[in-house]
Coordinates of C-alpha atoms in Angstrom, one line a residue:
M1 CA 12.3 -7.8 -27.7
T2 CA 8.6 -7.4 -28.6
W3 CA 6.2 -5.3 -26.6
Q4 CA 4.1 -8.4 -26.0
T5 CA 6.9 -10.2 -24.1
L6 CA 8.2 -7.6 -21.8
S7 CA 9.7 -9.1 -18.6
L8 CA 11.5 -6.2 -16.9
T9 CA 9.8 -3.3 -15.2
W10 CA 11.6 -0.5 -17.0
Q11 CA 10.9 -1.9 -20.4
Y12 CA 7.3 -0.5 -20.1
V13 CA 8.7 3.0 -20.0
E14 CA 10.6 2.2 -23.2
K15 CA 7.4 0.8 -24.8
W16 CA 5.3 3.9 -24.1
A17 CA 8.1 6.3 -24.9
Q18 CA 8.1 4.7 -28.4
Q19 CA 4.4 4.3 -28.9
T20 CA 3.0 7.5 -27.2
P21 CA 6.1 9.7 -26.7
D22 CA 4.1 13.0 -26.3
A23 CA 1.4 11.6 -24.0
E24 CA 1.5 12.6 -20.3
A25 CA 3.1 10.0 -18.0
L26 CA 3.8 11.9 -14.7
V27 CA 2.3 15.0 -13.1
F28 CA 3.3 16.6 -9.9
E29 CA 2.2 20.2 -9.1
E30 CA 3.5 22.3 -12.1
Q31 CA 5.7 19.5 -13.5
R32 CA 4.3 17.5 -16.5
L33 CA 6.4 14.8 -18.0
T34 CA 5.6 13.0 -21.2
W35 CA 6.6 9.4 -21.8
N36 CA 9.6 10.7 -23.7
D37 CA 10.6 12.9 -20.7
F38 CA 10.1 9.9 -18.4
K39 CA 12.5 7.7 -20.5
S40 CA 15.0 10.5 -20.8
G41 CA 14.9 11.1 -17.0
M42 CA 15.2 7.4 -16.3
D43 CA 18.3 7.0 -18.5
K44 CA 20.0 10.0 -17.0
A45 CA 19.3 8.7 -13.5
A46 CA 20.5 5.2 -14.4
K47 CA 23.9 6.6 -15.7
A48 CA 24.1 8.9 -12.6
F49 CA 23.7 5.8 -10.4
L50 CA 26.3 3.9 -12.4
E51 CA 28.8 6.8 -11.9
A52 CA 28.0 6.8 -8.1
G53 CA 29.1 3.2 -8.0
V54 CA 25.7 1.3 -7.8
E55 CA 26.3 -2.3 -8.6
A56 CA 23.8 -5.0 -9.6
G57 CA 21.8 -6.0 -6.5
D58 CA 22.6 -2.8 -4.6
R59 CA 19.8 -0.7 -3.2
V60 CA 18.8 2.8 -4.3
A61 CA 16.6 4.5 -1.6
M62 CA 14.4 7.5 -1.9
L63 CA 13.2 9.5 1.2
S64 CA 10.2 11.4 -0.1
M65 CA 6.5 11.2 -0.9
A66 CA 5.0 10.8 -4.3
R67 CA 6.5 13.1 -7.0
T68 CA 7.9 12.7 -10.5
E69 CA 11.4 11.6 -9.2
F70 CA 9.8 8.6 -7.5
P71 CA 8.9 6.5 -10.6
V72 CA 11.9 7.9 -12.5
T73 CA 14.5 6.7 -9.9
Y74 CA 12.5 3.5 -9.3
M75 CA 12.7 2.5 -13.0
A76 CA 16.3 3.8 -13.3
A77 CA 17.5 1.6 -10.5
N78 CA 15.7 -1.4 -12.0
K79 CA 17.3 -0.7 -15.4
I80 CA 20.8 -1.2 -14.0
G81 CA 19.9 -4.3 -11.9
A82 CA 19.5 -2.5 -8.6
M83 CA 16.6 -2.6 -6.1
W84 CA 14.6 0.5 -5.3
L85 CA 13.4 1.3 -1.8
G86 CA 10.9 4.1 -0.8
I87 CA 11.2 5.6 2.7
N88 CA 8.5 7.8 4.3
P89 CA 9.8 11.3 5.3
K90 CA 7.4 11.3 8.3
F91 CA 9.7 8.7 9.9
T92 CA 11.6 9.7 13.1
L93 CA 15.4 9.5 13.0
D94 CA 15.3 6.2 14.8
E95 CA 12.9 4.8 12.2
L96 CA 15.2 6.1 9.4
R97 CA 18.3 4.6 11.1
Y98 CA 16.6 1.2 11.3
Q99 CA 15.6 1.0 7.6
I100 CA 18.9 2.6 6.3
S101 CA 21.1 0.3 8.5
D102 CA 19.1 -2.7 7.5
S103 CA 18.9 -2.1 3.7
K104 CA 22.3 -0.4 3.3
P105 CA 21.5 1.6 0.2
A106 CA 24.4 2.7 -2.1
V107 CA 22.6 5.9 -3.0
L108 CA 20.0 7.9 -1.0
I109 CA 17.8 10.5 -2.7
A110 CA 16.0 12.7 -0.3
V111 CA 13.8 15.8 -0.1
S112 CA 15.3 18.5 2.1
D113 CA 12.0 19.4 3.7
F114 CA 8.5 17.9 4.1
Q115 CA 5.3 19.7 5.1
G116 CA 7.3 22.6 6.6
Q117 CA 9.7 20.3 8.5
D118 CA 13.4 20.8 7.8
L119 CA 14.9 17.3 7.3
S120 CA 18.5 18.5 7.1
E121 CA 19.4 17.4 10.7
N122 CA 18.1 13.9 10.0
L123 CA 20.0 13.8 6.7
Q124 CA 23.2 15.1 8.4
A125 CA 22.9 12.3 10.9
L126 CA 22.5 9.6 8.2
V127 CA 25.5 11.0 6.2
R128 CA 27.6 11.0 9.4
E129 CA 26.6 7.6 10.7
F130 CA 26.4 5.4 7.5
S131 CA 29.7 5.3 5.5
F132 CA 28.2 2.8 3.0
L133 CA 26.2 5.6 1.5
K134 CA 28.2 6.3 -1.6
K135 CA 26.1 9.3 -2.7
V136 CA 23.3 11.3 -1.0
L137 CA 21.4 13.4 -3.5
V138 CA 19.0 16.1 -2.2
I139 CA 15.9 17.5 -3.9
G140 CA 15.8 21.0 -2.5
S141 CA 18.7 22.4 -0.4
P142 CA 21.8 20.2 -0.2
I143 CA 23.8 20.1 3.0
A144 CA 27.4 19.1 3.7
G145 CA 28.3 15.7 2.4
T146 CA 25.4 15.7 -0.1
E147 CA 24.8 17.0 -3.7
D148 CA 21.9 18.6 -5.5
Y149 CA 19.9 15.8 -7.2
R150 CA 19.0 17.7 -10.3
S151 CA 22.5 19.0 -11.0
Y152 CA 24.1 15.6 -10.4
V153 CA 21.6 13.7 -12.5
D154 CA 21.5 16.1 -15.5
K155 CA 25.3 15.9 -16.1
D156 CA 26.2 14.7 -19.6
R157 CA 27.5 11.1 -19.2
T158 CA 27.7 9.9 -22.8
E159 CA 30.8 8.0 -21.9
L160 CA 28.7 5.7 -19.8
D161 CA 26.4 4.6 -22.6
A162 CA 28.4 1.4 -23.2
L163 CA 28.4 0.5 -19.5
L164 CA 24.7 1.2 -19.3
A165 CA 24.0 -1.1 -22.3
E166 CA 26.2 -3.8 -20.7
R167 CA 24.4 -3.6 -17.4
I168 CA 21.0 -3.7 -19.1
G169 CA 21.9 -6.9 -20.8
Q170 CA 22.7 -8.6 -17.5
V171 CA 19.3 -7.9 -15.8
R172 CA 16.9 -10.9 -15.6
P173 CA 13.2 -11.2 -14.7
E174 CA 14.0 -13.1 -11.5
D175 CA 16.3 -10.4 -10.3
E176 CA 15.2 -8.5 -7.2
A177 CA 13.8 -5.1 -8.1
L178 CA 11.9 -3.7 -5.1
L179 CA 12.3 -3.6 -1.4
M180 CA 9.3 -2.5 0.7
Y181 CA 9.1 -2.5 4.5
T182 CA 5.9 -3.6 6.1
S183 CA 4.0 -1.0 8.1
G184 CA 5.2 -2.5 11.4
S185 CA 1.9 -2.6 13.2
T186 CA 3.5 -5.4 15.2
G187 CA 7.2 -5.5 15.9
K188 CA 10.0 -4.2 13.7
P189 CA 9.1 -3.7 10.0
K190 CA 10.1 -6.5 7.7
G191 CA 11.7 -5.8 4.3
V192 CA 9.8 -7.5 1.6
V193 CA 11.7 -8.3 -1.6
H194 CA 10.0 -8.5 -5.0
T195 CA 11.4 -9.3 -8.4
H196 CA 10.7 -7.8 -11.8
Q197 CA 8.6 -10.9 -12.5
S198 CA 6.4 -10.8 -9.4
I199 CA 5.6 -7.1 -9.9
I200 CA 4.7 -7.6 -13.6
E201 CA 2.7 -10.8 -13.1
N202 CA 0.6 -9.3 -10.3
I203 CA -0.1 -6.1 -12.3
R204 CA -0.9 -8.0 -15.5
V205 CA -4.1 -9.3 -13.7
E206 CA -4.9 -6.0 -11.8
V207 CA -4.8 -3.9 -15.0
E208 CA -7.3 -6.2 -16.6
K209 CA -9.6 -6.3 -13.5
F210 CA -9.5 -2.6 -13.0
G211 CA -9.8 -1.7 -16.7
F212 CA -6.6 0.3 -16.4
R213 CA -5.9 1.4 -20.0
Q214 CA -3.5 3.4 -22.1
G215 CA -4.2 7.1 -21.1
S216 CA -5.9 6.3 -17.8
R217 CA -5.2 9.0 -15.3
A218 CA -4.7 7.7 -11.7
L219 CA -4.3 9.7 -8.5
L220 CA -1.3 8.7 -6.5
H221 CA -1.0 10.1 -3.0
F222 CA 0.1 7.1 -1.0
P223 CA 3.5 7.1 0.8
I224 CA 6.1 5.7 -1.6
N225 CA 7.1 3.0 0.9
H226 CA 3.7 1.4 0.4
V227 CA 2.7 -1.3 -2.1
A228 CA -0.2 0.9 -3.3
A229 CA 2.2 3.6 -4.5
D230 CA 5.0 1.2 -5.7
V231 CA 2.8 -1.4 -7.5
E232 CA -1.0 -1.2 -7.3
I233 CA -1.1 2.4 -8.6
G234 CA 2.4 3.3 -9.5
F235 CA 3.5 0.4 -11.6
A236 CA 0.0 -0.2 -12.9
G237 CA 0.2 3.2 -14.5
I238 CA 3.6 2.4 -16.0
F239 CA 2.4 -1.1 -17.3
A240 CA -0.8 0.3 -18.8
G241 CA 0.7 3.5 -20.3
G242 CA -1.5 5.7 -18.1
C243 CA -0.6 8.9 -16.3
L244 CA 0.3 9.1 -12.6
V245 CA -0.9 12.3 -11.0
C246 CA 1.2 12.6 -7.9
M247 CA 0.5 14.4 -4.6
D248 CA 3.2 14.5 -1.9
R249 CA 0.5 14.0 0.8
F250 CA -3.1 13.0 1.2
D251 CA -5.1 16.1 1.7
P252 CA -8.8 15.5 1.4
A253 CA -9.8 19.0 0.1
A254 CA -6.8 19.3 -2.2
S255 CA -7.3 15.8 -3.6
L256 CA -10.8 16.8 -4.7
K257 CA -9.4 19.7 -6.6
V258 CA -6.9 17.5 -8.3
I259 CA -9.6 14.9 -9.2
E260 CA -11.6 17.5 -11.0
A261 CA -8.8 19.5 -12.6
E262 CA -6.8 16.5 -13.8
K263 CA -9.9 14.5 -14.8
I264 CA -8.8 11.4 -12.8
N265 CA -10.1 8.1 -14.2
V266 CA -8.9 5.6 -11.5
L267 CA -9.3 6.4 -7.9
G268 CA -7.8 3.8 -5.5
Q269 CA -7.8 4.6 -1.8
V270 CA -8.3 3.1 1.6
P271 CA -11.7 3.6 3.1
V272 CA -10.7 6.3 5.6
M273 CA -9.5 8.5 2.7
F274 CA -12.9 8.3 1.0
L275 CA -14.6 9.2 4.3
L276 CA -12.4 12.2 4.9
Q277 CA -13.2 13.4 1.4
F278 CA -16.9 13.0 2.1
Q279 CA -16.5 15.3 5.1
Q280 CA -15.3 18.2 2.9
K281 CA -18.1 20.5 1.8
E282 CA -16.3 20.7 -1.6
F283 CA -16.9 17.0 -2.2
W284 CA -20.5 17.5 -3.1
E285 CA -19.5 20.2 -5.7
T286 CA -16.6 18.2 -7.2
D287 CA -17.0 16.9 -10.7
T288 CA -16.3 13.2 -10.5
T289 CA -17.8 12.2 -13.8
S290 CA -14.3 11.4 -15.2
I291 CA -13.8 8.6 -12.6
E292 CA -14.2 5.2 -14.2
L293 CA -13.2 3.1 -11.2
F294 CA -13.4 3.5 -7.5
A295 CA -11.2 0.8 -5.8
W296 CA -10.3 0.2 -2.2
A297 CA -8.6 -2.2 0.1
G298 CA -6.7 -2.3 3.4
S299 CA -9.8 -2.4 5.6
A300 CA -13.6 -3.1 5.3
A301 CA -15.8 -0.5 3.7
P302 CA -18.3 1.2 6.0
D303 CA -21.9 1.3 4.8
L304 CA -21.8 5.1 4.4
M305 CA -18.9 4.9 2.0
L306 CA -20.6 2.3 -0.2
K307 CA -23.8 4.3 -0.3
V308 CA -22.1 7.4 -1.5
L309 CA -19.9 5.7 -4.1
S310 CA -22.7 3.6 -5.5
G311 CA -24.8 6.7 -5.8
I312 CA -22.1 8.3 -7.9
A313 CA -21.6 5.1 -9.9
Q314 CA -25.3 4.9 -10.7
N315 CA -25.1 8.4 -12.3
T316 CA -21.7 8.0 -14.1
G317 CA -21.3 4.3 -14.8
A318 CA -18.2 4.0 -12.7
G319 CA -17.2 0.6 -11.4
L320 CA -16.7 -0.3 -7.7
V321 CA -14.0 -2.9 -6.9
T322 CA -12.5 -4.1 -3.7
G323 CA -10.1 -6.9 -3.0
Y324 CA -7.4 -8.4 -0.7
G325 CA -3.7 -8.5 -0.9
S326 CA -0.5 -7.6 1.0
T327 CA 3.0 -6.4 0.5
E328 CA 4.2 -10.0 0.3
V329 CA 2.0 -10.8 -2.7
C330 CA 2.6 -7.4 -4.4
G331 CA -0.8 -6.0 -4.0
F332 CA -4.3 -7.3 -4.9
V333 CA -4.8 -11.0 -5.4
T334 CA -8.5 -11.2 -5.0
Y335 CA -11.1 -9.0 -6.7
T336 CA -14.8 -8.4 -6.6
E337 CA -16.6 -8.1 -10.0
K338 CA -17.8 -4.8 -11.2
D339 CA -21.5 -6.0 -11.2
D340 CA -21.3 -7.4 -7.6
D341 CA -24.1 -6.2 -5.2
M342 CA -23.7 -4.0 -2.2
D343 CA -23.7 -6.9 0.3
T344 CA -20.8 -8.6 -1.6
L345 CA -18.8 -5.3 -1.6
L346 CA -19.5 -4.8 2.1
H347 CA -18.8 -8.2 3.4
T348 CA -16.3 -9.9 1.1
V349 CA -13.0 -9.1 -0.7
G350 CA -13.9 -11.0 -3.9
K351 CA -12.4 -14.2 -5.2
I352 CA -8.9 -15.2 -6.3
G353 CA -7.6 -13.7 -9.5
P354 CA -7.0 -15.8 -12.7
G355 CA -3.9 -17.9 -12.6
F356 CA -3.5 -17.4 -8.8
E357 CA -4.2 -19.9 -6.0
L358 CA -5.8 -19.5 -2.6
K359 CA -6.8 -22.0 0.1
I360 CA -8.1 -21.7 3.7
V361 CA -6.1 -23.9 6.1
D362 CA -6.2 -25.0 9.7
G363 CA -3.4 -24.7 12.3
N364 CA -1.7 -27.8 10.7
R365 CA -1.9 -26.2 7.2
R366 CA -4.5 -28.6 6.0
E367 CA -7.2 -27.3 3.6
M368 CA -10.5 -26.6 5.2
P369 CA -14.1 -26.9 3.8
E370 CA -16.3 -24.0 2.8
R371 CA -17.6 -21.7 5.5
Q372 CA -14.9 -22.8 8.0
I373 CA -12.6 -20.1 9.4
G374 CA -8.9 -20.6 8.8
E375 CA -5.7 -19.0 7.6
I376 CA -5.4 -17.7 4.1
A377 CA -2.6 -19.3 2.1
L378 CA -1.6 -18.0 -1.3
R379 CA 0.5 -19.2 -4.3
G380 CA 1.3 -17.6 -7.6
P381 CA 3.7 -15.7 -9.7
F382 CA 3.2 -12.6 -7.6
M383 CA 5.1 -14.0 -4.6
F384 CA 7.8 -12.2 -2.8
S385 CA 11.2 -13.9 -2.9
R386 CA 12.2 -13.4 0.7
Y387 CA 12.2 -11.1 3.8
W388 CA 15.4 -9.0 3.7
N389 CA 17.9 -10.3 6.2
M390 CA 15.3 -12.6 7.8
P391 CA 15.8 -16.1 6.5
D392 CA 14.1 -17.8 9.5
E393 CA 11.0 -15.5 9.1
T394 CA 10.9 -16.3 5.4
A395 CA 11.0 -20.0 6.0
R396 CA 8.2 -19.7 8.7
V397 CA 5.7 -18.2 6.2
L398 CA 6.8 -19.5 2.8
D399 CA 6.8 -23.3 2.4
T400 CA 8.8 -25.4 0.0
H401 CA 5.8 -25.8 -2.3
G402 CA 5.5 -22.0 -2.8
W403 CA 2.6 -21.4 -0.5
Y404 CA 2.6 -18.2 1.6
Y405 CA 0.8 -18.4 4.9
T406 CA -0.5 -14.9 5.4
G407 CA -1.6 -14.8 9.1
D408 CA -5.0 -13.5 7.9
L409 CA -8.2 -15.4 8.9
A410 CA -11.1 -15.8 6.6
W411 CA -13.7 -18.2 5.2
K412 CA -14.8 -19.0 1.7
D413 CA -18.4 -19.1 0.6
A414 CA -19.9 -21.4 -2.1
R415 CA -19.2 -18.8 -4.8
G416 CA -15.5 -18.8 -3.9
Y417 CA -15.7 -15.3 -2.4
I418 CA -13.5 -14.6 0.6
H419 CA -14.8 -13.2 3.9
I420 CA -12.0 -11.7 6.1
T421 CA -12.4 -12.2 9.9
G422 CA -9.1 -10.8 11.1
R423 CA -5.5 -11.7 11.8
T424 CA -4.4 -14.9 13.6
T425 CA -2.5 -12.6 16.0
E426 CA -5.8 -10.6 16.7
M427 CA -8.0 -13.6 17.4
F428 CA -8.3 -14.2 21.2
K429 CA -10.0 -16.6 23.6
S430 CA -12.5 -15.2 26.0
G431 CA -13.7 -17.8 28.5
G432 CA -12.3 -20.5 26.3
E433 CA -14.2 -19.3 23.2
N434 CA -12.6 -17.9 20.0
V435 CA -13.3 -14.3 19.3
Y436 CA -12.6 -12.7 15.9
P437 CA -12.4 -8.9 16.2
R438 CA -13.4 -8.2 12.6
E439 CA -16.8 -10.0 13.1
V440 CA -17.5 -7.7 16.1
E441 CA -16.2 -4.6 14.4
E442 CA -18.7 -5.2 11.5
V443 CA -21.6 -5.4 13.9
I444 CA -20.6 -2.1 15.6
E445 CA -20.3 -0.4 12.2
L446 CA -24.0 -1.2 11.6
D447 CA -24.7 1.8 13.9
E448 CA -25.2 4.7 11.4
S449 CA -23.3 7.0 13.7
V450 CA -20.1 4.9 13.5
L451 CA -17.4 5.3 10.8
F452 CA -14.9 2.8 12.1
A453 CA -14.6 0.3 14.9
A454 CA -11.5 -1.4 16.2
M455 CA -11.5 -4.1 18.8
I456 CA -8.4 -5.3 20.8
A457 CA -7.9 -8.0 23.4
V458 CA -7.0 -7.0 26.9
P459 CA -6.2 -9.3 29.9
D460 CA -9.0 -10.2 32.2
E461 CA -8.8 -12.0 35.6
T462 CA -12.0 -13.9 35.0
Y463 CA -12.2 -14.6 31.3
Q464 CA -8.4 -14.6 30.4
E465 CA -9.0 -11.9 27.7
V466 CA -11.9 -9.7 26.8
G467 CA -12.5 -7.2 24.0
W468 CA -12.3 -3.4 24.2
A469 CA -13.9 -1.6 21.3
Y470 CA -12.7 1.8 20.1
V471 CA -15.2 3.6 17.9
M472 CA -14.7 6.5 15.6
L473 CA -17.9 8.6 15.0
Q474 CA -19.1 10.2 11.8
P475 CA -18.8 14.0 12.0
G476 CA -21.9 15.5 13.7
R477 CA -23.3 12.2 14.8
E478 CA -23.6 10.7 18.3
T479 CA -24.1 7.4 19.9
T480 CA -23.6 5.9 23.4
E481 CA -21.8 3.0 24.9
E482 CA -25.2 1.6 26.0
A483 CA -26.6 1.7 22.4
L484 CA -23.5 0.0 21.0
E485 CA -23.6 -2.7 23.7
K486 CA -27.3 -3.3 23.0
L487 CA -26.6 -3.7 19.3
C488 CA -23.8 -6.2 20.0
R489 CA -25.9 -8.2 22.3
K490 CA -28.6 -8.4 19.7
K491 CA -26.3 -9.6 17.0
L492 CA -23.5 -11.6 18.8
A493 CA -23.0 -14.3 21.3
N494 CA -22.4 -13.0 24.8
Y495 CA -18.7 -13.9 24.9
K496 CA -18.1 -11.7 21.8
V497 CA -19.6 -8.6 23.2
P498 CA -16.9 -6.0 24.1
K499 CA -16.5 -5.4 27.8
R500 CA -15.7 -1.7 27.2
F501 CA -16.6 0.8 24.4
F502 CA -14.5 4.0 23.9
I503 CA -16.2 6.5 21.6
R504 CA -13.8 8.9 19.8
N505 CA -13.9 11.5 17.1
Q506 CA -10.5 10.2 15.8
L507 CA -8.6 7.0 16.0
P508 CA -4.8 6.6 15.4
L509 CA -3.9 5.6 11.9
L510 CA -0.9 4.1 10.3
A511 CA 0.6 5.7 7.2
N512 CA -1.3 3.2 5.0
G513 CA -4.6 4.4 6.4
K514 CA -5.3 1.4 8.6
I515 CA -6.2 1.8 12.2
D516 CA -3.1 1.5 14.4
K517 CA -4.1 -1.2 16.8
T518 CA -0.7 -1.3 18.4
A519 CA -1.2 2.3 19.5
L520 CA -4.6 1.3 20.9
K521 CA -3.0 -1.6 22.8
K522 CA -0.4 0.7 24.3
E523 CA -3.2 3.1 25.4
A524 CA -5.2 0.2 26.9
A525 CA -2.1 -1.0 28.8
A526 CA -1.5 2.4 30.2
H527 CA -5.1 2.6 31.5
P528 CA -5.9 -0.9 32.8
A529 CA -9.0 0.3 34.5
G530 CA -10.4 1.5 31.2
K531 CA -10.6 5.1 32.2

């Protein structure tokens, strides 16, 4: 094995443990692990999983937020041919039951409490209900039927060295390594399966585009069930030999302190996170000169966000990059360039990465010309292998030629840059005309009082469906329904103008920072009169 031909995720831990053994790899609160510590912890956990009975292809699940045990157990599971799965501790018991019963992990690692909430009752229920759990390891206070994670993992298991070596030799790049459940904004979450190869090939491009280098320090506060934590930031740091500075929640004020104290170089977030940081008075006093790259995805960037970040970048030389991707394609697959102008950053998600393929297709999956709205289809080495336990759904979106049909609507300009217009499931017909919510949302966000807008379709006796717009204001700013309607009528055809505007200080968010349109639809259904 040479360091230039690594094809398994955990091999990058070995690489940096040999090349930079004393460099920091993982930070969480007072814990600081070097690459040597990371490798040692990975090997201990791998042997602990073997003793627990984890077989090749089994799942190892972790119920936690980002902390040092997250990448350690992730790489340890991969090293013995198992798949790793992150689960959000904010989930209700029913949500936990669904993902545990669907994925059937052999081992579950869990924190005993989260944000002051005691999780022991939920853990007790899982232990009682799911006999396939061979071992439940608790970080914190163990309960009946579980063991202490640290005590169990730290046992001397020298006698398992030969078995570990044997198992390592059986792992192949095409083996499944990661299971991530989609956010579930519509229907039940789907388990997305990725291989060592798809993870590595996606991140190989991202690291180059982001300028992620050996020693880069990245802030990681996304939930560990999210592709941003598992791949875009988490594995990118491992691949590049950087340092992952973990937080077990996104706290706007606390994150600013960490950025300054830890001299963060790479800051990747969803737009709402940046905006919440801007609202902190500490933001304007925070030393951000260490940041070399601001990156975002997940939703369009409001004008305010870009103005603030570009102002910082002009003083520090930091780059600004956005792009497009999904859980199924293992993160970013399109990128803007670091010298792109504000208009490009506001209205596009860049162009397809090198070695990747993208086309815009119609309802019959035929490629469409430039500037025509259609569905994004993607192909490349980043592709997920399947939806877990959902062969029909896999076949519906992944064709025999390797193209994945995303359900996202967009058009391509003459430069090859992609302009997102929404989801196929969000597009609706009003009076027989197609309405694309993202187009309307972008117009509403031109109002300087508006942070975010979200438009949903609701039934209408006359027009079949009409749009209702939910608007989140900037702190201390005001606007009116009349002003927003006037703006829309100036910029949009009549049938695109929302029938109702609801002005709010907050909008419901998913764990990944996107606006929860399912929650808005439920609210709208409960108030058919729009009251």
